[in-house]
Coordinates of C-alpha atoms in Angstrom, one line a residue:
M1305 CA -26.1 -26.2 17.0
V1306 CA -23.3 -23.8 17.8
T1307 CA -23.1 -20.4 16.3
I1308 CA -20.0 -19.1 14.6
S1309 CA -18.4 -15.9 13.7
C1310 CA -16.2 -15.8 10.8
C1311 CA -13.3 -13.2 11.3
M1312 CA -10.8 -12.4 8.6
I1313 CA -8.1 -9.8 8.0
V1314 CA -7.7 -8.8 4.4
K1315 CA -5.7 -6.4 2.1
N1316 CA -5.8 -6.3 -1.7
E1317 CA -7.7 -9.7 -2.0
E1318 CA -10.0 -9.0 -4.9
R1319 CA -8.8 -12.0 -7.0
I1320 CA -9.5 -14.7 -4.4
L1321 CA -11.8 -13.3 -1.4
A1322 CA -15.1 -14.4 -3.2
R1323 CA -13.6 -17.7 -3.9
C1324 CA -13.0 -18.1 0.0
L1325 CA -16.2 -16.7 1.0
D1326 CA -18.3 -18.8 -1.4
S1327 CA -16.9 -21.8 0.0
I1328 CA -17.7 -21.0 3.8
A1329 CA -20.5 -18.1 3.9
D1330 CA -23.5 -20.3 4.5
L1331 CA -21.7 -22.2 7.4
M1332 CA -21.2 -18.9 9.3
D1333 CA -23.6 -17.1 11.5
E1334 CA -21.7 -13.8 11.2
I1335 CA -18.8 -12.5 9.0
I1336 CA -16.6 -10.0 9.9
I1337 CA -14.0 -8.4 7.6
V1338 CA -11.2 -6.3 8.8
D1339 CA -9.3 -4.6 6.0
T1340 CA -5.7 -3.3 6.6
G1341 CA -5.3 -0.8 3.7
S1342 CA -6.7 -2.3 0.4
R1343 CA -6.5 -0.2 -2.7
D1344 CA -8.5 -2.6 -4.9
A1345 CA -12.0 -3.8 -4.9
T1346 CA -11.6 -6.0 -1.9
K1347 CA -14.2 -4.3 0.5
R1348 CA -16.7 -4.1 -2.3
I1349 CA -16.5 -7.8 -2.9
A1350 CA -16.7 -8.3 0.9
A1351 CA -19.8 -6.2 1.0
R1352 CA -21.7 -8.9 -0.9
Y1353 CA -21.4 -11.1 2.2
T1354 CA -21.5 -9.0 5.2
D1355 CA -22.0 -5.4 6.4
Q1356 CA -19.6 -5.9 9.0
I1357 CA -16.6 -4.3 7.5
Y1358 CA -14.0 -2.4 9.3
D1359 CA -10.9 -0.5 8.7
F1360 CA -7.6 -1.3 10.7
A1361 CA -4.5 0.8 10.2
W1362 CA -1.6 -1.6 9.5
V1363 CA 1.1 -1.5 12.1
D1364 CA 3.2 -4.5 11.1
D1365 CA 1.5 -6.7 13.4
F1366 CA -0.8 -9.5 12.4
S1367 CA -1.9 -10.4 16.0
A1368 CA -3.1 -6.8 16.5
A1369 CA -5.2 -7.0 13.4
R1370 CA -6.7 -10.5 14.4
N1371 CA -7.3 -9.4 17.9
F1372 CA -9.3 -6.4 16.6
A1373 CA -11.3 -8.8 14.4
F1374 CA -11.9 -11.2 17.2
S1375 CA -13.1 -8.1 19.3
K1376 CA -16.1 -7.7 16.7
A1377 CA -17.3 -11.3 17.0
T1378 CA -20.6 -12.0 18.9
K1379 CA -21.3 -15.7 18.4
E1380 CA -20.2 -18.7 20.5
Y1381 CA -17.2 -19.8 18.3
I1382 CA -14.9 -17.9 16.1
Y1383 CA -13.5 -19.2 12.9
S1384 CA -10.4 -17.7 11.8
A1385 CA -10.1 -17.8 7.9
D1386 CA -7.6 -16.4 5.5
A1387 CA -8.6 -15.2 2.0
D1388 CA -6.3 -17.7 0.2
E1389 CA -8.1 -20.7 1.7
V1390 CA -11.0 -22.7 0.2
V1391 CA -13.2 -25.5 2.1
N1392 CA -14.4 -28.0 -0.7
G1393 CA -17.7 -29.8 -0.9
E1394 CA -16.7 -32.9 1.3
N1395 CA -15.2 -30.8 4.0
R1396 CA -18.1 -28.3 3.9
E1397 CA -20.3 -31.1 4.8
R1398 CA -17.8 -32.2 7.6
F1399 CA -18.0 -28.6 8.9
R1400 CA -21.7 -28.6 8.8
Q1401 CA -21.8 -31.8 10.8
L1402 CA -19.2 -30.3 13.4
K1403 CA -21.5 -27.5 13.9
E1404 CA -24.3 -29.8 14.9
I1405 CA -22.2 -32.0 17.1
L1406 CA -19.7 -29.9 18.8
L1407 CA -19.7 -30.2 22.5
P1408 CA -19.9 -27.0 24.6
E1409 CA -16.8 -28.1 26.6
I1410 CA -14.6 -28.1 23.3
E1411 CA -12.7 -24.8 23.4
M1412 CA -10.6 -25.2 20.3
V1413 CA -10.9 -27.1 17.0
Q1414 CA -8.1 -28.0 15.1
M1415 CA -8.4 -28.6 11.2
K1416 CA -5.9 -29.9 8.7
Y1417 CA -4.3 -27.3 6.7
G1418 CA -3.6 -28.8 3.4
N1419 CA -1.6 -28.0 0.2
Q1420 CA 0.9 -26.1 2.4
L1421 CA 3.8 -26.7 0.0
A1422 CA 2.4 -24.9 -3.0
H1423 CA 4.4 -21.4 -2.7
G1424 CA 5.3 -22.6 1.0
T1425 CA 6.8 -20.1 3.2
A1426 CA 7.8 -22.1 6.4
Y1427 CA 6.2 -25.5 5.9
N1428 CA 7.9 -28.9 5.9
F1429 CA 5.0 -30.9 5.4
D1430 CA 2.0 -30.6 2.7
E1431 CA -0.8 -31.3 5.6
E1432 CA -0.6 -30.3 9.3
Y1433 CA -3.2 -29.5 12.0
R1434 CA -3.7 -25.9 12.7
P1435 CA -6.1 -24.3 15.3
K1436 CA -9.0 -22.8 13.4
L1437 CA -12.1 -22.7 15.6
F1438 CA -12.0 -20.9 18.8
K1439 CA -14.5 -20.6 21.7
R1440 CA -15.1 -17.0 21.9
L1441 CA -15.8 -17.0 25.8
R1442 CA -13.6 -19.4 27.8
E1443 CA -15.1 -20.7 31.0
F1444 CA -12.5 -21.5 33.8
V1445 CA -13.2 -24.5 35.7
W1446 CA -11.7 -26.3 38.7
I1447 CA -10.3 -29.8 38.3
E1448 CA -8.6 -32.6 40.4
P1449 CA -10.4 -33.9 43.6
V1450 CA -7.5 -32.8 45.6
H1451 CA -4.7 -30.3 45.3
E1452 CA -7.4 -28.7 43.0
M1453 CA -6.5 -26.3 40.3
V1454 CA -7.9 -24.2 37.4
R1455 CA -7.8 -26.0 34.1
L1456 CA -5.5 -23.9 32.0
D1457 CA -4.9 -26.1 29.0
P1458 CA -7.8 -25.7 26.5
V1459 CA -9.9 -28.6 25.6
I1460 CA -8.9 -29.3 21.8
Y1461 CA -10.6 -31.5 19.5
D1462 CA -8.8 -32.6 16.2
S1463 CA -11.4 -32.6 13.3
D1464 CA -11.0 -34.3 10.0
I1465 CA -11.8 -31.1 8.2
V1466 CA -9.1 -30.3 5.6
I1467 CA -8.6 -26.6 4.7
D1468 CA -7.3 -26.2 1.2
H1469 CA -4.7 -23.5 1.1
R1470 CA -4.3 -21.9 -2.3
P1471 CA -1.8 -19.0 -2.0
E1472 CA -0.9 -17.0 -5.0
S1473 CA 2.7 -16.3 -4.2
N1474 CA 5.3 -16.9 -1.4
H1475 CA 5.0 -14.4 1.5
A1476 CA 8.4 -14.8 2.9
G1477 CA 9.6 -11.4 1.8
R1478 CA 6.6 -9.7 3.6
D1479 CA 7.5 -11.8 6.8
F1480 CA 11.3 -11.1 6.8
A1481 CA 10.5 -7.3 6.6
V1482 CA 8.3 -7.6 9.8
F1483 CA 11.0 -9.7 11.5
T1484 CA 13.4 -7.0 10.8
K1485 CA 11.4 -4.2 12.0
Q1486 CA 10.9 -5.9 15.2
I1487 CA 14.6 -6.7 15.7
R1488 CA 15.6 -3.0 14.6
G1489 CA 13.0 -1.9 17.3
G1490 CA 14.7 -3.6 20.0
V1491 CA 12.0 -6.5 20.3
R1492 CA 13.5 -9.6 21.6
L1493 CA 12.0 -12.5 19.4
S1494 CA 10.1 -15.2 21.5
K1495 CA 11.5 -18.7 21.3
R1496 CA 8.5 -19.5 18.8
L1497 CA 9.2 -16.6 16.4
H1498 CA 13.1 -17.3 16.6
H1499 CA 12.3 -20.8 15.3
M1500 CA 9.8 -19.4 12.8
Y1501 CA 12.3 -16.8 11.5
A1502 CA 15.2 -19.4 11.1
M1503 CA 12.8 -22.0 9.5
E1504 CA 11.3 -19.5 7.0
L1505 CA 14.8 -18.4 6.0
Y1506 CA 16.0 -22.2 5.6
I1507 CA 12.8 -22.9 3.6
S1508 CA 12.3 -19.7 1.4
G1509 CA 15.0 -17.4 2.1
K1510 CA 17.5 -16.2 -0.8
D1511 CA 21.0 -15.6 -0.3
K1512 CA 20.5 -11.9 0.6
D1513 CA 18.0 -12.8 3.2
F1514 CA 20.7 -14.9 5.1
L1515 CA 23.2 -12.4 4.7
E1516 CA 21.0 -9.7 6.3
A1517 CA 19.9 -11.9 9.1
E1518 CA 23.4 -12.9 9.9
E1519 CA 24.0 -10.2 12.6
F1520 CA 21.0 -11.1 14.5
F1521 CA 21.5 -14.7 14.6
A1522 CA 25.3 -14.4 15.3
G1523 CA 24.1 -12.5 18.6
T1524 CA 21.6 -15.1 19.5
A1525 CA 24.2 -17.9 19.1
L1526 CA 26.1 -16.2 21.8
D1527 CA 23.4 -15.1 24.0
P1528 CA 23.5 -17.3 27.2
E1529 CA 19.8 -16.7 27.9
R1530 CA 18.8 -18.4 24.6
S1531 CA 18.1 -22.2 24.9
L1532 CA 20.1 -24.9 23.0
D1533 CA 17.4 -25.3 20.5
E1534 CA 17.7 -21.5 19.6
V1535 CA 21.4 -21.6 19.5
K1536 CA 21.4 -24.6 17.2
E1537 CA 18.9 -22.7 15.0
A1538 CA 21.0 -19.7 14.9
V1539 CA 24.3 -21.3 14.1
C1540 CA 22.7 -23.0 11.1
I1541 CA 21.9 -19.5 9.7
V1542 CA 25.2 -18.1 10.6
C1543 CA 27.0 -20.9 8.9
R1544 CA 24.9 -20.4 5.7
A1545 CA 25.9 -16.9 5.8
A1546 CA 29.4 -17.5 6.3
R1547 CA 29.6 -20.1 3.5
L1548 CA 28.1 -17.6 1.1
R1549 CA 30.9 -15.2 2.3
D1550 CA 33.6 -18.0 1.9
D1551 CA 34.3 -17.2 5.6
S1552 CA 35.8 -20.6 6.6
H1553 CA 36.7 -19.3 10.2
T1554 CA 33.2 -18.3 11.1
L1555 CA 31.8 -21.5 9.4
L1556 CA 34.3 -23.7 11.5
K1557 CA 33.7 -21.9 14.9
M1558 CA 29.7 -22.3 14.5
S1559 CA 29.7 -25.7 13.2
L1560 CA 31.7 -26.9 16.1
K1561 CA 29.2 -25.1 18.4
D1562 CA 26.5 -27.0 16.9
L1563 CA 28.4 -30.4 16.8
L1564 CA 29.2 -30.0 20.6
S1565 CA 25.7 -31.4 21.1
E1566 CA 23.8 -33.7 18.8
G1567 CA 24.4 -32.4 15.3
S1568 CA 21.7 -31.2 12.9
A1569 CA 21.1 -32.2 9.4
E1570 CA 21.3 -28.6 8.5
M1571 CA 24.7 -28.3 9.9
C1572 CA 26.0 -31.3 8.1
W1573 CA 24.4 -30.1 4.9
E1574 CA 26.2 -26.8 5.2
L1575 CA 29.4 -28.5 5.6
G1576 CA 28.8 -30.7 2.8
E1577 CA 28.0 -27.8 0.6
Y1578 CA 31.3 -26.0 1.8
F1579 CA 33.4 -29.0 0.8
F1580 CA 31.5 -29.6 -2.4
G1581 CA 32.1 -26.0 -3.6
K1582 CA 35.8 -26.5 -2.9
G1583 CA 35.8 -29.7 -5.2
D1584 CA 36.6 -31.8 -2.1
Y1585 CA 33.9 -34.5 -2.8
E1586 CA 35.3 -37.1 -0.6
E1587 CA 34.8 -34.8 2.7
A1588 CA 31.5 -33.5 1.0
A1589 CA 30.2 -37.0 0.7
M1590 CA 30.8 -37.7 4.3
W1591 CA 28.9 -34.7 5.5
Y1592 CA 26.2 -35.4 3.1
Y1593 CA 25.9 -39.1 4.3
N1594 CA 25.7 -37.8 7.9
A1595 CA 22.8 -35.4 6.9
A1596 CA 20.8 -37.9 5.3
H1597 CA 21.3 -40.9 7.8
E1598 CA 22.8 -39.9 11.1
T1599 CA 21.1 -36.6 12.1
Q1600 CA 17.7 -35.1 12.1
S1601 CA 16.6 -31.8 10.4
I1602 CA 15.5 -29.1 12.7
L1603 CA 14.4 -26.3 10.1
N1604 CA 14.2 -27.9 6.7
I1605 CA 13.2 -31.5 6.3
H1606 CA 14.9 -31.4 2.7
T1607 CA 18.4 -31.4 4.4
S1608 CA 17.8 -34.8 5.8
T1609 CA 16.2 -36.4 2.8
D1610 CA 16.5 -35.5 -0.9
W1611 CA 19.1 -32.6 -0.9
P1612 CA 21.9 -34.7 0.7
E1613 CA 21.0 -37.9 -1.4
K1614 CA 21.1 -36.0 -4.5
R1615 CA 24.3 -34.5 -3.7
L1616 CA 25.9 -37.9 -2.5
A1617 CA 25.1 -39.2 -6.1
E1618 CA 26.9 -36.2 -7.6
C1619 CA 30.1 -36.6 -5.2
N1620 CA 30.1 -40.3 -6.3
R1621 CA 29.9 -39.5 -10.0
S1622 CA 32.6 -36.9 -9.6
M1623 CA 35.0 -39.2 -7.7
A1624 CA 34.4 -41.9 -10.2
E1625 CA 35.6 -39.6 -13.0
K1626 CA 38.7 -38.8 -11.1
R1627 CA 39.8 -42.4 -11.0

């Protein structure tokens, strides 16, 4: 049976930490809690489960905190947990069985993250695989009988364990603040973070968040070093901000930039919303139809499903009333 270190970073989690640890503590061989500045009873609650509690000065970097937690682990595998997660009875048994049968060549285990849409920040689906269990020390091996090479991709196992995600609130505001600090500090967002920022805006952002992000995404939309995917994401954000400001020139310029390639459902949705707001229901209906039936979403699945379908029905009613 493999041994597992549970590594967590926490802050002000007194309401939910015990719920999480009660569901996994007996499955773990070591529990490491890294506190990033709690002002409540979080550390006192954590002390019921482990004496390995460390303080880490928060530097607006979740990776730095998680790396610190991982550095304290001593077991064969590391389980990365968050305080708002719960493993129920059926999945606890699956986890226990996994410990017994896990092959040593497996370097990463993915588990299904469930209940994602409750207070969802950047999720389009209620259940998705996430890497949750990691081999602490990776063994590099040569592969291929000729033109040999070191295997770089990890050996991944997709388990049937479901982690129940039970957030108490939406964390978008916190995330937007981190994105803004990185950008103002001159950090160039990676392609992944660029996508996450745009997706989180489109799923959880308020009008002010789009307006505050407009300058950054307007810059990346014109950046020749950004990929086509990143440009398409950026113009969606800029078009939303332009529509909010009733800036038809920018909306037209950016939407044409998107439509030069295969259009996105988000862009069709924005054009539909623009014409709907102007009372041009026939034109709006055309763009809503394209959003729902002719294009794919790249940031928010609702722009290609229920949102345009609902607006289409509203357009049809409005046009019928005018006849």
